[in-house]
PDB file of C-alpha atoms in Angstrom:
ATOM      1  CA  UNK M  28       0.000   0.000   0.000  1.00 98.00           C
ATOM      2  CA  UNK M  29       1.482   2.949  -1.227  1.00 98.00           C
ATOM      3  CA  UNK M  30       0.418   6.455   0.560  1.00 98.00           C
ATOM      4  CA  UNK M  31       1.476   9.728  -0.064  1.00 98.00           C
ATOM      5  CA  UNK M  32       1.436  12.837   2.024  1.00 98.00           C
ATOM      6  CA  UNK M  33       1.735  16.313   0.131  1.00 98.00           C
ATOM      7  CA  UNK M  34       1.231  20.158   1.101  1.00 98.00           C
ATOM      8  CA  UNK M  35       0.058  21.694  -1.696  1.00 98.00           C
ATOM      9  CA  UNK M  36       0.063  24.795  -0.528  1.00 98.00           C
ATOM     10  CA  UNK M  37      -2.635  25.597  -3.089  1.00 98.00           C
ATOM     11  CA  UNK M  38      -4.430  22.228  -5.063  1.00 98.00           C
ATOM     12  CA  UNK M  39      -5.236  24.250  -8.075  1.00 97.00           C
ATOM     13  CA  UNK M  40      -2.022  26.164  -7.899  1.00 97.00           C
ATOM     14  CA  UNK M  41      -0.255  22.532  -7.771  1.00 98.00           C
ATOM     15  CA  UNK M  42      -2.476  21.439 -10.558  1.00 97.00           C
ATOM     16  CA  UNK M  43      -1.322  23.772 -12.662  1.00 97.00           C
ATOM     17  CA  UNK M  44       1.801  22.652 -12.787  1.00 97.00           C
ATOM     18  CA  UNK M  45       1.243  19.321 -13.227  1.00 97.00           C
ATOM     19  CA  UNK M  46       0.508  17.587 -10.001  1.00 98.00           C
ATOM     20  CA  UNK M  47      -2.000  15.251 -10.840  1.00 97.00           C
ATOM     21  CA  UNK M  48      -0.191  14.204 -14.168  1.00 97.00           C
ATOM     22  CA  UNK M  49       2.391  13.580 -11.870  1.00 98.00           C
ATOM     23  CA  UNK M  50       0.317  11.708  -9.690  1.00 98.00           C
ATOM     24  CA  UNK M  51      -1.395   9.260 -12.152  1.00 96.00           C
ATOM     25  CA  UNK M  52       2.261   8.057 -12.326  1.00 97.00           C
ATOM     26  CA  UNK M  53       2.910   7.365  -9.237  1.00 97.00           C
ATOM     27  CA  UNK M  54       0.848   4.152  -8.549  1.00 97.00           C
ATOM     28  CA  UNK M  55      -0.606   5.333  -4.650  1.00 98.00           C
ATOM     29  CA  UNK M  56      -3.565   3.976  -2.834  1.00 98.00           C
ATOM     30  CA  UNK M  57      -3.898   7.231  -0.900  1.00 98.00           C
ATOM     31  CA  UNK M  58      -3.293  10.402  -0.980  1.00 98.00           C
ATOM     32  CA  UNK M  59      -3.173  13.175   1.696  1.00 98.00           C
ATOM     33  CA  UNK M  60      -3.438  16.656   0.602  1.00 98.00           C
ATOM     34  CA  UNK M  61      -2.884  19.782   2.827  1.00 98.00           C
ATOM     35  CA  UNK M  62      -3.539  23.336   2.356  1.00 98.00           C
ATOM     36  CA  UNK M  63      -5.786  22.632  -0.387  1.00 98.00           C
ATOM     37  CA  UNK M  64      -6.866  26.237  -0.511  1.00 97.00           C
ATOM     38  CA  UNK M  65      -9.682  26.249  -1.986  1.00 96.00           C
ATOM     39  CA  UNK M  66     -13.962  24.817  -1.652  1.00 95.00           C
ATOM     40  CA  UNK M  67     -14.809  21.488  -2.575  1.00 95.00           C
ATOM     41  CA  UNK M  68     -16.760  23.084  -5.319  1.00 94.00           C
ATOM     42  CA  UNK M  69     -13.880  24.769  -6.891  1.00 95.00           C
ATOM     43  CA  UNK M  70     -12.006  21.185  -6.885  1.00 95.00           C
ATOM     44  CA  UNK M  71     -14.074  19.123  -9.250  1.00 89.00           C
ATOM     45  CA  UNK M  72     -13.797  17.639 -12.649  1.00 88.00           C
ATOM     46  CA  UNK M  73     -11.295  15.557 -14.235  1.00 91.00           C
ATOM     47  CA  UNK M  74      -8.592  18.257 -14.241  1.00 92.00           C
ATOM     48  CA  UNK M  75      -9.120  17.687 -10.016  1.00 95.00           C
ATOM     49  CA  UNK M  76      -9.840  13.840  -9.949  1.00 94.00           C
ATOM     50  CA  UNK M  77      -7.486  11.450 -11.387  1.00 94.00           C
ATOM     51  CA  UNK M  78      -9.423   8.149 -12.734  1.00 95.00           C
ATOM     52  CA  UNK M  79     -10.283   5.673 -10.509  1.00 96.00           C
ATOM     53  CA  UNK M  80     -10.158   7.402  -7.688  1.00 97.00           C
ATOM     54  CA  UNK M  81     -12.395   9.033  -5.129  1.00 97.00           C
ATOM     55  CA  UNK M  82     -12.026  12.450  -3.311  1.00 98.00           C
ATOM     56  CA  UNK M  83     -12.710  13.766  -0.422  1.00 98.00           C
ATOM     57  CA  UNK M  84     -12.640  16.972   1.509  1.00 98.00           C
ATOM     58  CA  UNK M  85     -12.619  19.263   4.776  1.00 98.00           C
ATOM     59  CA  UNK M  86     -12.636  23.155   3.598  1.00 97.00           C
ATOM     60  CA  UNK M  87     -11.749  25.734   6.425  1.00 97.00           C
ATOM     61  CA  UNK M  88     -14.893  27.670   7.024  1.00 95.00           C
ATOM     62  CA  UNK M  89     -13.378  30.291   8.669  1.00 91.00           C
ATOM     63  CA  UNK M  90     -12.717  31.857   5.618  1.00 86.00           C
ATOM     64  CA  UNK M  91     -12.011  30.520   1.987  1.00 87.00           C
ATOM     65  CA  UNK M  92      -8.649  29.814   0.023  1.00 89.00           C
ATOM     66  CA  UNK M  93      -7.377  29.151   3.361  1.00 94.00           C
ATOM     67  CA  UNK M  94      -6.263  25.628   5.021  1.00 97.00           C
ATOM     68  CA  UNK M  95      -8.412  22.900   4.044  1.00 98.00           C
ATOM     69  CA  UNK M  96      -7.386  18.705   3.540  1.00 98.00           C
ATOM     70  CA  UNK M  97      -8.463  16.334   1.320  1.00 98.00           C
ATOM     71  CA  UNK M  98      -8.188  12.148   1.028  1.00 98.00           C
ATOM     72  CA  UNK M  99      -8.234  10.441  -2.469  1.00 98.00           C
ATOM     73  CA  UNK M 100      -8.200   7.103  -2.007  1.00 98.00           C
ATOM     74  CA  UNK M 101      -8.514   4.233  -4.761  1.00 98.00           C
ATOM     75  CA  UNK M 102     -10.791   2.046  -2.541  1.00 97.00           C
ATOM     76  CA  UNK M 103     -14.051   3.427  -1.036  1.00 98.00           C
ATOM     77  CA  UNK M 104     -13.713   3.841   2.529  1.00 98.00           C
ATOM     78  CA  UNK M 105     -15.594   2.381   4.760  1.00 98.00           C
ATOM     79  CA  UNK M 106     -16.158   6.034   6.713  1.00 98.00           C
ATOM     80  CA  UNK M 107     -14.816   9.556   6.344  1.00 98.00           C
ATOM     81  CA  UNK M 108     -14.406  11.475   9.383  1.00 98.00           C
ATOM     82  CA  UNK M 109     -13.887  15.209   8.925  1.00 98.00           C
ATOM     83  CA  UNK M 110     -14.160  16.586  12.455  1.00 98.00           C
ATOM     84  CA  UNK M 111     -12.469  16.019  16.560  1.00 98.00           C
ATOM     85  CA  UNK M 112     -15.108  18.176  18.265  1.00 97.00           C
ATOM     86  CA  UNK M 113     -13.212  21.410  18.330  1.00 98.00           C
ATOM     87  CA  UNK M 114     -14.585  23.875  16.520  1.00 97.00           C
ATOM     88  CA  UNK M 115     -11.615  26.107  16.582  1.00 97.00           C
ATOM     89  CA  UNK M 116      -9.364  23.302  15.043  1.00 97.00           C
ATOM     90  CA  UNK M 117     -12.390  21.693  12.733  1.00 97.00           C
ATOM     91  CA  UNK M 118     -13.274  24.960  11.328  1.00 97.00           C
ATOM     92  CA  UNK M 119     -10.230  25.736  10.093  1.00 97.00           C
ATOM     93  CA  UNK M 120     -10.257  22.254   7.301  1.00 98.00           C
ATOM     94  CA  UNK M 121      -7.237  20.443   9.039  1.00 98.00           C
ATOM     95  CA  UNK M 122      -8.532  17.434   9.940  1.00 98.00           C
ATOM     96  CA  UNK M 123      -9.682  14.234   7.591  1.00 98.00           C
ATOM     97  CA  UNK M 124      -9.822  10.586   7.956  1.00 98.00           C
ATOM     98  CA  UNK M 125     -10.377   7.512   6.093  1.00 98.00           C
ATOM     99  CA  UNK M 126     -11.441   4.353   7.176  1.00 98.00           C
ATOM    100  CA  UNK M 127     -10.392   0.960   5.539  1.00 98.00           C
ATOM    101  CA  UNK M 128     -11.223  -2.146   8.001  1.00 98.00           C
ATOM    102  CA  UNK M 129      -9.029  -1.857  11.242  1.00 98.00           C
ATOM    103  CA  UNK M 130      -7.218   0.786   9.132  1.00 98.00           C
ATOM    104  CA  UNK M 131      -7.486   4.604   9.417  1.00 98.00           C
ATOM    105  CA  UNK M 132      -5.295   7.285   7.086  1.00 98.00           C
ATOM    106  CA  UNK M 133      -5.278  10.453   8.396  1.00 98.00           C
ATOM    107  CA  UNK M 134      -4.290  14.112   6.964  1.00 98.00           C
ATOM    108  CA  UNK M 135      -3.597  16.603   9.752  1.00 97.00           C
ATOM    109  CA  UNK M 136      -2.541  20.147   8.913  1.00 98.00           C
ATOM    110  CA  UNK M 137      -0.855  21.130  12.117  1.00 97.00           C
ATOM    111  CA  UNK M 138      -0.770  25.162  12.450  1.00 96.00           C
ATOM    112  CA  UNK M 139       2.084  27.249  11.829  1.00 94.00           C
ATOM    113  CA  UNK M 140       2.832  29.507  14.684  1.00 92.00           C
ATOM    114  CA  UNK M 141       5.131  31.695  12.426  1.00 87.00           C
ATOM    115  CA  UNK M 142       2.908  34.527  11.734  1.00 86.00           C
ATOM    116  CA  UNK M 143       3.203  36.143  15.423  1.00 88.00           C
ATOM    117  CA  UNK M 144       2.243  34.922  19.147  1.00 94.00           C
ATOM    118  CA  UNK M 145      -1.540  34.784  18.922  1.00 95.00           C
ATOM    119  CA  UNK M 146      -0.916  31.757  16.299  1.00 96.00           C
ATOM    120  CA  UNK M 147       2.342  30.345  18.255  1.00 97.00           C
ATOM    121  CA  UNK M 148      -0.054  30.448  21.284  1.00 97.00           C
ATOM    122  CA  UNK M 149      -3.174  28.590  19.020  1.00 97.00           C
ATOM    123  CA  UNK M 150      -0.919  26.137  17.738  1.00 97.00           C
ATOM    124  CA  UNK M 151       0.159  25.223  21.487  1.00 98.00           C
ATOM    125  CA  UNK M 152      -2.942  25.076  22.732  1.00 98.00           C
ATOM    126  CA  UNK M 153      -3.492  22.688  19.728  1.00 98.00           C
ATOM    127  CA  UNK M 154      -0.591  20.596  20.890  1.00 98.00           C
ATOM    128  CA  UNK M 155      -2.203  20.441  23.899  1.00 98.00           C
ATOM    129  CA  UNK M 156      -5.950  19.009  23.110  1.00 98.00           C
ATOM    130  CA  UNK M 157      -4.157  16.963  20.034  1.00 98.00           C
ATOM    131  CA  UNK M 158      -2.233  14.292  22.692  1.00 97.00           C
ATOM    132  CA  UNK M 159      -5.011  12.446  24.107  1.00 98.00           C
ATOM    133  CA  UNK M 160      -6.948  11.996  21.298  1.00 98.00           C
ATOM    134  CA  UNK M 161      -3.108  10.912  19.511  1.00 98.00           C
ATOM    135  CA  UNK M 162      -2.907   8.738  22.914  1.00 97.00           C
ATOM    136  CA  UNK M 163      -6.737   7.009  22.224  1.00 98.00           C
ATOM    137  CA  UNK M 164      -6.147   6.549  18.834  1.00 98.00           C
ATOM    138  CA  UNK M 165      -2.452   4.171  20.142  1.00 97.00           C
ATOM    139  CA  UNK M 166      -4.636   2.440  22.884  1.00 96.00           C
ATOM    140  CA  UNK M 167      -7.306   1.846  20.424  1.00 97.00           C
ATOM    141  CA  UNK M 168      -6.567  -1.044  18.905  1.00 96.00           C
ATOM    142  CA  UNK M 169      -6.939   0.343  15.513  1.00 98.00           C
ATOM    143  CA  UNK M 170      -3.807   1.069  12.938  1.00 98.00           C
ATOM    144  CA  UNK M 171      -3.701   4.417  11.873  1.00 98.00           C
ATOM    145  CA  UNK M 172      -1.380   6.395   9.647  1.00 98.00           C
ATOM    146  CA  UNK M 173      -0.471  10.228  10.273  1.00 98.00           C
ATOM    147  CA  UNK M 174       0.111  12.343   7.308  1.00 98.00           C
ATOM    148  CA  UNK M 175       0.461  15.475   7.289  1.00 97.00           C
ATOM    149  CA  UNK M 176       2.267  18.823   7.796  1.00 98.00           C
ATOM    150  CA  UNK M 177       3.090  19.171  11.368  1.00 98.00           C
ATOM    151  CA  UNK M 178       5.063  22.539  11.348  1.00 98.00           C
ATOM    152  CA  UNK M 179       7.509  21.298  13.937  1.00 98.00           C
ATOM    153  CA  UNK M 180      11.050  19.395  13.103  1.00 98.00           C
ATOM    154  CA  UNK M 181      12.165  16.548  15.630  1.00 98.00           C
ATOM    155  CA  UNK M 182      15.916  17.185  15.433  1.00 97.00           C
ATOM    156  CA  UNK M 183      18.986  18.522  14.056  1.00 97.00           C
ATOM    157  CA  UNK M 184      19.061  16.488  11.521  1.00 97.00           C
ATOM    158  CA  UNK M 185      15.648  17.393  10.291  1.00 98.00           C
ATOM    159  CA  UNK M 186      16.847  21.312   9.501  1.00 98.00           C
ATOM    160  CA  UNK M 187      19.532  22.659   8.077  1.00 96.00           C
ATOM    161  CA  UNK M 188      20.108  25.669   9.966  1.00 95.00           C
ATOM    162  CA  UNK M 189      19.812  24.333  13.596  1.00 97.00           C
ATOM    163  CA  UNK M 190      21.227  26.787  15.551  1.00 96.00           C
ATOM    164  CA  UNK M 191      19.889  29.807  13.999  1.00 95.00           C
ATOM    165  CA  UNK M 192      16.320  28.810  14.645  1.00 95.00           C
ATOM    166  CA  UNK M 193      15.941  27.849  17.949  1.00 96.00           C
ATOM    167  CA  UNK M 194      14.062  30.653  18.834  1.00 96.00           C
ATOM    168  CA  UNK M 195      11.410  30.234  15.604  1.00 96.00           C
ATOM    169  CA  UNK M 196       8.636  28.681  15.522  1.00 97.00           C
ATOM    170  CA  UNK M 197       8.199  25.016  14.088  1.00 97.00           C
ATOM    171  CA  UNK M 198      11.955  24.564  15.972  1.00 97.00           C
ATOM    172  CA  UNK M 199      11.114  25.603  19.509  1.00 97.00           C
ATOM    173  CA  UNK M 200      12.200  23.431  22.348  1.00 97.00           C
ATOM    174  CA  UNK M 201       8.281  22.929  23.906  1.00 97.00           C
ATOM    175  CA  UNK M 202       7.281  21.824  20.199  1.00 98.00           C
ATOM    176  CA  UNK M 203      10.104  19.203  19.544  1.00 98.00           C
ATOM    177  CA  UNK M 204       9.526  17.829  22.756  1.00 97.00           C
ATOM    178  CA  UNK M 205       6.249  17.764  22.135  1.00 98.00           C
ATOM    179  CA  UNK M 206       6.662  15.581  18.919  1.00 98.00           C
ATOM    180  CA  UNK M 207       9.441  13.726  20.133  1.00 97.00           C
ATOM    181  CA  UNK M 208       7.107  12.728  23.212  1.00 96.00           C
ATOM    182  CA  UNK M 209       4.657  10.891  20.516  1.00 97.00           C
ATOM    183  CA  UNK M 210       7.286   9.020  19.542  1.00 95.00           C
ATOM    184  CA  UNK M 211       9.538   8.177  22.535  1.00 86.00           C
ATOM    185  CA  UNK M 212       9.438   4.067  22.507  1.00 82.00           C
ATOM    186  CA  UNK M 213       8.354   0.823  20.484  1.00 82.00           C
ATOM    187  CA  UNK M 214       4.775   1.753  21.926  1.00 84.00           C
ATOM    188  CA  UNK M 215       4.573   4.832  21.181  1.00 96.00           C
ATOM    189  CA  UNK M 216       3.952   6.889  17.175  1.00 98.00           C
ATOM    190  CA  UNK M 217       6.380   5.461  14.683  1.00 98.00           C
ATOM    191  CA  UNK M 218       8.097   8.141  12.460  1.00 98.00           C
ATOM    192  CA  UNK M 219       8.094   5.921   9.230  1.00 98.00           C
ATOM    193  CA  UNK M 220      11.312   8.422   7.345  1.00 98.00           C
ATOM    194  CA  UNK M 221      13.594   7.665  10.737  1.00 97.00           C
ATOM    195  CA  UNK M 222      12.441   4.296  11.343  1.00 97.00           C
ATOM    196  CA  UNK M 223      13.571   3.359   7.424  1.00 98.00           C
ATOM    197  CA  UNK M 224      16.400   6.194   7.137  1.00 97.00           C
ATOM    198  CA  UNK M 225      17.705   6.697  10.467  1.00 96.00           C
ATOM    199  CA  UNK M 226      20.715   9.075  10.181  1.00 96.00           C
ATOM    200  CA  UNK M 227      19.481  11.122   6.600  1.00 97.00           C
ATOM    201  CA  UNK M 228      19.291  14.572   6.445  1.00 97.00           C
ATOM    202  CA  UNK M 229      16.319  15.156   3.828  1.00 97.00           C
ATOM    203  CA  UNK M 230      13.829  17.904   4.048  1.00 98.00           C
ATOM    204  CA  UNK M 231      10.067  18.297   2.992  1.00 98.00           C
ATOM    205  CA  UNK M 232      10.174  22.179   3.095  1.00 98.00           C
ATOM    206  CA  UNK M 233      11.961  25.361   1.817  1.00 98.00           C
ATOM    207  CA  UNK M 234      11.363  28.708   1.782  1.00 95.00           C
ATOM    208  CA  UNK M 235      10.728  30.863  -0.950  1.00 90.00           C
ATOM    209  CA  UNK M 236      13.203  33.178   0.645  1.00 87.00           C
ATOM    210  CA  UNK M 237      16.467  33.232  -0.903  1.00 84.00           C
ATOM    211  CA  UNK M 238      17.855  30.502  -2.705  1.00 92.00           C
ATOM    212  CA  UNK M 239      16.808  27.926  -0.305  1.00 95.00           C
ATOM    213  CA  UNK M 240      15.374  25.518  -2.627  1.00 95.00           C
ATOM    214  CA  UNK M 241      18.509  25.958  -4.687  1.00 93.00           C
ATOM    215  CA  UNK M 242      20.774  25.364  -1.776  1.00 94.00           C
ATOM    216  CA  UNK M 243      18.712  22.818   0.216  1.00 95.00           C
ATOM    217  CA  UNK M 244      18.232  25.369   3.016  1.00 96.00           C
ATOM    218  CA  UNK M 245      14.676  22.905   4.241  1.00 98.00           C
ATOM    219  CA  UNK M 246      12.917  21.668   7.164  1.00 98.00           C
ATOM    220  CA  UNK M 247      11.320  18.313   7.348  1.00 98.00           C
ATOM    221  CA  UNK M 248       7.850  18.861   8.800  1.00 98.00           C
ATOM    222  CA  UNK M 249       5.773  16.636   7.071  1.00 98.00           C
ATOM    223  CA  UNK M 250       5.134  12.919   8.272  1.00 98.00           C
ATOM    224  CA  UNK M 251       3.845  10.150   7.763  1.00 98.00           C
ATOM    225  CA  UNK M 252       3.279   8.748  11.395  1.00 98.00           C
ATOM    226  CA  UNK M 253       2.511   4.861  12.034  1.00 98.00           C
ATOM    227  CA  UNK M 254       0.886   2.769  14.977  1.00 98.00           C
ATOM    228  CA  UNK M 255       3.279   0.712  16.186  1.00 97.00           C
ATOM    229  CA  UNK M 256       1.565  -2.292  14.710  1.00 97.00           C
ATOM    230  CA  UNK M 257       2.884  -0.843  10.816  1.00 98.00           C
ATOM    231  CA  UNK M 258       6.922  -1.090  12.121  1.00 97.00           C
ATOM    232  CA  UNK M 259       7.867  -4.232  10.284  1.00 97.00           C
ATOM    233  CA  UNK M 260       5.360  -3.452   7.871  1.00 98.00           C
ATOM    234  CA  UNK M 261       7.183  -0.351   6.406  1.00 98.00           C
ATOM    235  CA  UNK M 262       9.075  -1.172   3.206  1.00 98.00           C
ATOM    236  CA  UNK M 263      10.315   2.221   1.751  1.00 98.00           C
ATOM    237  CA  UNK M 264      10.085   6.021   2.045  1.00 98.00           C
ATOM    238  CA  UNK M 265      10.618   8.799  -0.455  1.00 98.00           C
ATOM    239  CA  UNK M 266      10.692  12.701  -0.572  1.00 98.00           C
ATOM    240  CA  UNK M 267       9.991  13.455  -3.881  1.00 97.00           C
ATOM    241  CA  UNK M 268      11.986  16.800  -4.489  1.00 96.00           C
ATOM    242  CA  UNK M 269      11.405  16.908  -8.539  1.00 95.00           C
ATOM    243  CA  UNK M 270       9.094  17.894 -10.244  1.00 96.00           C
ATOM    244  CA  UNK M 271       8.475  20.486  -7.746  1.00 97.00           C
ATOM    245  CA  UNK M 272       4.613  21.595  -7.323  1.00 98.00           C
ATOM    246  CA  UNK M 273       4.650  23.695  -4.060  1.00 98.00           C
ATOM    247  CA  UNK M 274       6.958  24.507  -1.535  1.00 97.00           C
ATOM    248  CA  UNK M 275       6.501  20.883  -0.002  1.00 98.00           C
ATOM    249  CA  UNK M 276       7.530  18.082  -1.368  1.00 98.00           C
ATOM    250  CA  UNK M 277       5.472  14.772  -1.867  1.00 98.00           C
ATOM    251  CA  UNK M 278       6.501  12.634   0.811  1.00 98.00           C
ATOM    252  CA  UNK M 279       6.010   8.728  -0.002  1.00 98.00           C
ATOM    253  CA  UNK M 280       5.394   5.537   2.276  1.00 98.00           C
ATOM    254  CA  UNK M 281       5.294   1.738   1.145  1.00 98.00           C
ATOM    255  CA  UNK M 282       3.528  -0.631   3.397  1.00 98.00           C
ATOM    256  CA  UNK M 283       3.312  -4.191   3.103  1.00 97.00           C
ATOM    257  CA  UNK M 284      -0.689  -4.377   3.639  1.00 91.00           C
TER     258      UNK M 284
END
């Protein structure tokens, strides 16, 4: 079972440049969008919906071309759950899940606190409601699979300018602990890219600032997060730099299901 996670920052922007052609290639049962940007309305037709596959959606209703996730999945689920019971969090379209059997794929869009502290202080108070649900979902018996862009990196190997951003958001001490935390032990979240790469130094994210893209100046911030049930199921990972479609890169999980 091959899923893939992606940030489009945009769908229609990343359809214009050839996302979905892209995609057809690419052979994946599921895929996880975030920051679709746009209504479900404004995301239909075959330009939208590659064949043979179904879509699915969460827009922010908070305002529009903002946030939003989606699932497209080759198999019907057997449920799609689009809200946690937080209407601040809900609202904002970063939340969608799919049910297959004892399976669930998820597609979070964690927020950014990087626009000033009234956001730094929503997305902690998101951290905060997020773990026991994240704790239920491990005791539940259920497999589940994370994707998503969290905003936060785990370690120094997961940025390239370490030092120099300690103090910004998406590298703060309380956040990494925070993510390291779900995945401290064999019982707890399994980060798929470290479990199957465990000293690489890849990223998922660049600014358009610069010449980072150029220069590999990134940030890896978007997951793909396992039950500990999918550890010796993983079989490969891959961030898929070229052809680039946002300022995320597709980031690609095999699974022996």
């Amino acid at each position: 079972m091959r899923i893939i996670s992606f940030n489009a920052n945009g769908l229609r922007s990343a359809a214009t440049k050839g996302f979905f052609d892209w995609f057809k290639t690419q052979n994946a049962d599921v895929l996880c969008v975030q920051e679709t940007k746009a209504q479900e309305h404004q995301l239909t037709g075959p330009a939208f919906l590659p064949d043979g596959y179904r879509a699915f959606f969460r827009d922010a209703i908070t305002k529009k071309g903002y946030s939003g996730v989606a699932i497209y999945a080759k198999r019907e689920p057997d449920e799609v759950r689009t809200a946690l019971g937080w209407a601040p969090f809900d609202d904002e379209g970063r939340y969608i899940e799919a049910r297959f059997g004892n399976l669930s794929v998820v597609s979070f869009y964690i927020p950014s606190g990087s626009s000033g502290e009234l956001r730094q202080g929503f997305k902690f108070e998101v951290m905060d409601w997020l773990k026991p649900i994240l704790d239920q979902w491990l005791a539940s018996g259920r497999e589940y699979v994370l994707c998503g862009d969290w905003n936060i990196v785990r370690s120094r190997l997961d940025i390239k300018n370490w030092t120099s951003n300690q103090k910004n958001s998406g590298c703060l001490p309380p956040e990494r602990d925070w993510l390291n935390g779900l995945c401290t032990d064999d019982a707890g979240w399994v980060d798929t890219y470290r479990a199957l790469k465990a000293d690489a130094q890849d990223y998922t994210w660049w600014s358009n600032r610069g010449a980072a893209r150029a220069n590999d100046v990134g940030w890896r911030i978007d997951y793909q997060l396992a039950t500990p049930g999918l550890r010796d199921r993983l079989r490969a990972c891959s961030i898929l730099k070229e052809p680039r479609f946002s300022d995320h890169a597709p980031f690609s999980v095999d699974y022996d299901l």
